[in-house]
């Protein structure tokens, strides 16, 4: 099982959207896919049509040792399996501490690794214990960023955290690329942000900016309001962006 985490401590950059859109496309290509909602906001759980407040078992139950991860996995209408989450995970930084606190997700996923081709993880907008668990457990990191000058802020802290995890816990972790979201090539802001991000990607993260850029579109918001990925609705330009991104990711990994 190849594990891919969409991660950025900055909120509003499209982590959940990217996670859902790519996971659903992998499933549509015949891959067996496990999704892990590691964000207490539980947006991934919601988009996949589940009620975060009423699911019986969540990632928190797995971390608390109340259930094996297999028991928490739910089927979704889009052909992916999901470990849901909800707001009760919001106290994770206070609830989980100690030597093995950042290895919980890795341990849980190891028990189902032979059942899936891919695991896609949606991570929370911070660098706390949940994201440490994500980084220790994942093989590849994709960093979504908005195409503006502010997108550079915070990447240095993230790159340092990834480096520390690589040196101490997960030597194989690789940054697959930086993904530009809400991209409009006609704006000066986007034109100025792209070369700076490309330089930062190469210098600080030893990676690249994906060739695929995700444009801004209300089609994704409409799909999420209807609680499904853009694959399930009317074909749109941004849906084609995610088609292209899925192909690009698979070309790198396979």
GROMACS .gro file of C-alpha atoms in nm:
model
  254
    1UNK     CA    1   0.000   0.000   0.000
    2UNK     CA    2   0.130   0.341  -0.100
    3UNK     CA    3   0.030   0.613   0.145
    4UNK     CA    4  -0.018   0.973   0.031
    5UNK     CA    5  -0.090   1.261   0.268
    6UNK     CA    6  -0.220   1.601   0.162
    7UNK     CA    7  -0.072   1.830   0.422
    8UNK     CA    8  -0.022   2.200   0.493
    9UNK     CA    9  -0.059   2.367   0.830
   10UNK     CA   10  -0.225   2.659   0.653
   11UNK     CA   11  -0.603   2.625   0.626
   12UNK     CA   12  -0.816   2.688   0.319
   13UNK     CA   13  -0.570   2.553   0.064
   14UNK     CA   14  -0.779   2.260  -0.054
   15UNK     CA   15  -0.642   1.961   0.139
   16UNK     CA   16  -0.980   1.794   0.182
   17UNK     CA   17  -1.087   1.869  -0.175
   18UNK     CA   18  -0.766   1.724  -0.315
   19UNK     CA   19  -0.786   1.418  -0.091
   20UNK     CA   20  -1.144   1.339  -0.192
   21UNK     CA   21  -1.098   1.412  -0.562
   22UNK     CA   22  -0.781   1.204  -0.597
   23UNK     CA   23  -0.908   0.914  -0.384
   24UNK     CA   24  -1.228   0.891  -0.590
   25UNK     CA   25  -1.036   0.899  -0.916
   26UNK     CA   26  -0.799   0.628  -0.802
   27UNK     CA   27  -1.100   0.414  -0.713
   28UNK     CA   28  -1.256   0.486  -1.052
   29UNK     CA   29  -0.935   0.358  -1.212
   30UNK     CA   30  -0.980   0.027  -1.033
   31UNK     CA   31  -0.744   0.089  -0.742
   32UNK     CA   32  -0.840  -0.022  -0.394
   33UNK     CA   33  -0.832   0.292  -0.180
   34UNK     CA   34  -0.848   0.360   0.192
   35UNK     CA   35  -0.911   0.717   0.304
   36UNK     CA   36  -0.821   0.841   0.650
   37UNK     CA   37  -0.986   1.156   0.779
   38UNK     CA   38  -0.726   1.285   1.025
   39UNK     CA   39  -0.884   1.630   1.058
   40UNK     CA   40  -1.124   1.683   1.352
   41UNK     CA   41  -1.327   1.916   1.130
   42UNK     CA   42  -1.426   1.592   0.952
   43UNK     CA   43  -1.485   1.755   0.615
   44UNK     CA   44  -1.374   1.443   0.428
   45UNK     CA   45  -1.620   1.236   0.629
   46UNK     CA   46  -1.898   1.483   0.545
   47UNK     CA   47  -1.821   1.504   0.172
   48UNK     CA   48  -1.833   1.126   0.144
   49UNK     CA   49  -2.193   1.139   0.266
   50UNK     CA   50  -2.148   1.038   0.630
   51UNK     CA   51  -2.262   1.226   0.938
   52UNK     CA   52  -1.952   1.284   1.155
   53UNK     CA   53  -2.169   1.316   1.465
   54UNK     CA   54  -2.335   0.978   1.424
   55UNK     CA   55  -2.064   0.740   1.303
   56UNK     CA   56  -2.009   0.468   1.561
   57UNK     CA   57  -1.632   0.438   1.541
   58UNK     CA   58  -1.376   0.698   1.437
   59UNK     CA   59  -1.003   0.745   1.417
   60UNK     CA   60  -1.015   0.857   1.779
   61UNK     CA   61  -1.149   0.518   1.886
   62UNK     CA   62  -0.856   0.358   1.703
   63UNK     CA   63  -0.606   0.590   1.873
   64UNK     CA   64  -0.770   0.529   2.211
   65UNK     CA   65  -0.735   0.153   2.166
   66UNK     CA   66  -1.112   0.100   2.177
   67UNK     CA   67  -1.128  -0.051   1.827
   68UNK     CA   68  -0.905  -0.201   1.562
   69UNK     CA   69  -0.888   0.012   1.248
   70UNK     CA   70  -1.065  -0.258   1.050
   71UNK     CA   71  -1.372  -0.210   1.268
   72UNK     CA   72  -1.377   0.166   1.201
   73UNK     CA   73  -1.357   0.141   0.822
   74UNK     CA   74  -1.678   0.233   0.639
   75UNK     CA   75  -1.774   0.187   0.275
   76UNK     CA   76  -1.862   0.495   0.071
   77UNK     CA   77  -2.078   0.539  -0.236
   78UNK     CA   78  -1.772   0.631  -0.446
   79UNK     CA   79  -1.591   0.301  -0.400
   80UNK     CA   80  -1.338   0.410  -0.140
   81UNK     CA   81  -1.317   0.288   0.217
   82UNK     CA   82  -1.301   0.552   0.489
   83UNK     CA   83  -1.183   0.582   0.846
   84UNK     CA   84  -1.404   0.872   0.962
   85UNK     CA   85  -1.333   1.142   1.216
   86UNK     CA   86  -1.527   1.399   1.415
   87UNK     CA   87  -1.484   1.693   1.650
   88UNK     CA   88  -1.403   1.472   1.949
   89UNK     CA   89  -1.051   1.438   1.805
   90UNK     CA   90  -0.997   1.813   1.855
   91UNK     CA   91  -0.822   1.758   2.192
   92UNK     CA   92  -0.560   1.528   2.038
   93UNK     CA   93  -0.264   1.744   2.141
   94UNK     CA   94  -0.366   1.710   2.506
   95UNK     CA   95  -0.489   1.351   2.488
   96UNK     CA   96  -0.192   1.188   2.319
   97UNK     CA   97   0.161   1.228   2.446
   98UNK     CA   98   0.457   1.010   2.526
   99UNK     CA   99   0.710   0.804   2.335
  100UNK     CA  100   0.472   0.623   2.101
  101UNK     CA  101   0.208   0.895   2.061
  102UNK     CA  102   0.321   0.983   1.708
  103UNK     CA  103   0.331   0.620   1.588
  104UNK     CA  104  -0.037   0.537   1.642
  105UNK     CA  105  -0.150   0.589   1.284
  106UNK     CA  106   0.145   0.399   1.141
  107UNK     CA  107   0.072   0.102   1.367
  108UNK     CA  108  -0.297   0.105   1.277
  109UNK     CA  109  -0.237   0.125   0.902
  110UNK     CA  110   0.018  -0.156   0.908
  111UNK     CA  111  -0.260  -0.401   0.996
  112UNK     CA  112  -0.454  -0.325   0.674
  113UNK     CA  113  -0.169  -0.239   0.438
  114UNK     CA  114  -0.205  -0.559   0.237
  115UNK     CA  115  -0.572  -0.486   0.162
  116UNK     CA  116  -0.527  -0.166  -0.040
  117UNK     CA  117  -0.329  -0.020  -0.327
  118UNK     CA  118  -0.342   0.334  -0.186
  119UNK     CA  119  -0.415   0.515   0.137
  120UNK     CA  120  -0.507   0.884   0.108
  121UNK     CA  121  -0.487   1.094   0.426
  122UNK     CA  122  -0.656   1.430   0.480
  123UNK     CA  123  -0.465   1.617   0.750
  124UNK     CA  124  -0.557   1.904   0.986
  125UNK     CA  125  -0.435   2.266   0.945
  126UNK     CA  126  -0.163   2.260   1.212
  127UNK     CA  127   0.163   2.085   1.297
  128UNK     CA  128   0.043   1.912   1.615
  129UNK     CA  129   0.033   1.547   1.717
  130UNK     CA  130  -0.211   1.447   1.443
  131UNK     CA  131   0.010   1.573   1.164
  132UNK     CA  132   0.312   1.413   1.329
  133UNK     CA  133   0.122   1.085   1.315
  134UNK     CA  134   0.043   1.150   0.950
  135UNK     CA  135   0.405   1.225   0.860
  136UNK     CA  136   0.536   0.920   1.043
  137UNK     CA  137   0.281   0.696   0.868
  138UNK     CA  138   0.298   0.828   0.511
  139UNK     CA  139   0.521   0.746   0.216
  140UNK     CA  140   0.450   1.059   0.014
  141UNK     CA  141   0.348   1.415   0.094
  142UNK     CA  142   0.162   1.647  -0.140
  143UNK     CA  143   0.146   2.011  -0.029
  144UNK     CA  144  -0.149   2.209  -0.167
  145UNK     CA  145  -0.096   2.584  -0.165
  146UNK     CA  146  -0.300   2.875  -0.293
  147UNK     CA  147  -0.140   3.061  -0.580
  148UNK     CA  148  -0.055   3.382  -0.399
  149UNK     CA  149   0.232   3.544  -0.214
  150UNK     CA  150   0.104   3.429   0.124
  151UNK     CA  151   0.141   3.066   0.016
  152UNK     CA  152   0.512   3.088   0.087
  153UNK     CA  153   0.446   3.156   0.453
  154UNK     CA  154   0.466   2.844   0.663
  155UNK     CA  155   0.639   2.626   0.406
  156UNK     CA  156   0.970   2.665   0.588
  157UNK     CA  157   0.821   2.534   0.914
  158UNK     CA  158   0.661   2.243   0.729
  159UNK     CA  159   0.985   2.159   0.550
  160UNK     CA  160   1.173   2.156   0.881
  161UNK     CA  161   0.912   1.929   1.039
  162UNK     CA  162   0.933   1.688   0.745
  163UNK     CA  163   1.313   1.688   0.770
  164UNK     CA  164   1.299   1.609   1.142
  165UNK     CA  165   1.053   1.325   1.088
  166UNK     CA  166   1.267   1.187   0.807
  167UNK     CA  167   1.578   1.191   1.027
  168UNK     CA  168   1.416   1.038   1.334
  169UNK     CA  169   1.113   0.826   1.239
  170UNK     CA  170   1.041   0.785   0.870
  171UNK     CA  171   1.344   0.779   0.641
  172UNK     CA  172   1.141   0.692   0.332
  173UNK     CA  173   0.906   0.992   0.343
  174UNK     CA  174   0.923   1.196   0.022
  175UNK     CA  175   0.757   1.518  -0.084
  176UNK     CA  176   0.591   1.427  -0.411
  177UNK     CA  177   0.528   1.789  -0.501
  178UNK     CA  178   0.369   2.125  -0.430
  179UNK     CA  179   0.024   2.160  -0.582
  180UNK     CA  180  -0.107   2.501  -0.682
  181UNK     CA  181  -0.477   2.542  -0.608
  182UNK     CA  182  -0.722   2.823  -0.687
  183UNK     CA  183  -0.490   2.902  -0.974
  184UNK     CA  184  -0.557   3.177  -1.225
  185UNK     CA  185  -0.263   3.223  -1.464
  186UNK     CA  186  -0.396   3.561  -1.577
  187UNK     CA  187  -0.341   3.730  -1.240
  188UNK     CA  188  -0.015   3.898  -1.149
  189UNK     CA  189  -0.035   3.733  -0.809
  190UNK     CA  190  -0.025   3.384  -0.959
  191UNK     CA  191   0.249   3.480  -1.202
  192UNK     CA  192   0.465   3.608  -0.915
  193UNK     CA  193   0.392   3.316  -0.683
  194UNK     CA  194   0.481   3.037  -0.925
  195UNK     CA  195   0.856   3.101  -0.972
  196UNK     CA  196   0.901   3.167  -0.600
  197UNK     CA  197   0.728   2.839  -0.517
  198UNK     CA  198   0.935   2.650  -0.773
  199UNK     CA  199   1.254   2.785  -0.618
  200UNK     CA  200   1.138   2.705  -0.265
  201UNK     CA  201   1.024   2.357  -0.368
  202UNK     CA  202   1.367   2.274  -0.504
  203UNK     CA  203   1.570   2.441  -0.229
  204UNK     CA  204   1.380   2.358   0.090
  205UNK     CA  205   1.180   2.046   0.003
  206UNK     CA  206   1.385   1.877  -0.269
  207UNK     CA  207   1.076   1.852  -0.486
  208UNK     CA  208   0.886   2.025  -0.765
  209UNK     CA  209   0.564   2.208  -0.837
  210UNK     CA  210   0.316   1.978  -1.010
  211UNK     CA  211   0.262   2.047  -1.379
  212UNK     CA  212  -0.111   2.027  -1.312
  213UNK     CA  213  -0.259   2.342  -1.162
  214UNK     CA  214  -0.603   2.340  -0.999
  215UNK     CA  215  -0.811   2.637  -1.108
  216UNK     CA  216  -1.069   2.810  -0.890
  217UNK     CA  217  -1.425   2.697  -0.958
  218UNK     CA  218  -1.761   2.687  -0.785
  219UNK     CA  219  -1.817   2.342  -0.939
  220UNK     CA  220  -1.620   2.185  -0.654
  221UNK     CA  221  -1.819   2.375  -0.393
  222UNK     CA  222  -2.141   2.257  -0.557
  223UNK     CA  223  -2.019   1.897  -0.554
  224UNK     CA  224  -1.920   1.915  -0.188
  225UNK     CA  225  -2.253   2.072  -0.094
  226UNK     CA  226  -2.415   1.770  -0.260
  227UNK     CA  227  -2.172   1.549  -0.064
  228UNK     CA  228  -1.977   1.383  -0.340
  229UNK     CA  229  -1.669   1.438  -0.553
  230UNK     CA  230  -1.680   1.619  -0.887
  231UNK     CA  231  -1.668   1.280  -1.059
  232UNK     CA  232  -2.032   1.227  -0.967
  233UNK     CA  233  -2.163   1.549  -1.115
  234UNK     CA  234  -2.156   1.733  -1.445
  235UNK     CA  235  -1.811   1.739  -1.605
  236UNK     CA  236  -1.635   2.070  -1.541
  237UNK     CA  237  -1.300   2.228  -1.612
  238UNK     CA  238  -1.181   2.177  -1.255
  239UNK     CA  239  -1.290   1.814  -1.273
  240UNK     CA  240  -1.059   1.777  -1.572
  241UNK     CA  241  -0.781   1.936  -1.364
  242UNK     CA  242  -0.820   1.661  -1.107
  243UNK     CA  243  -0.832   1.397  -1.380
  244UNK     CA  244  -0.497   1.526  -1.500
  245UNK     CA  245  -0.355   1.544  -1.147
  246UNK     CA  246  -0.454   1.184  -1.073
  247UNK     CA  247  -0.277   1.071  -1.390
  248UNK     CA  248   0.029   1.279  -1.300
  249UNK     CA  249   0.051   1.130  -0.949
  250UNK     CA  250   0.013   0.776  -1.078
  251UNK     CA  251   0.281   0.837  -1.343
  252UNK     CA  252   0.526   0.933  -1.066
  253UNK     CA  253   0.437   0.636  -0.843
  254UNK     CA  254   0.379   0.354  -1.088
   0.00000   0.00000   0.00000
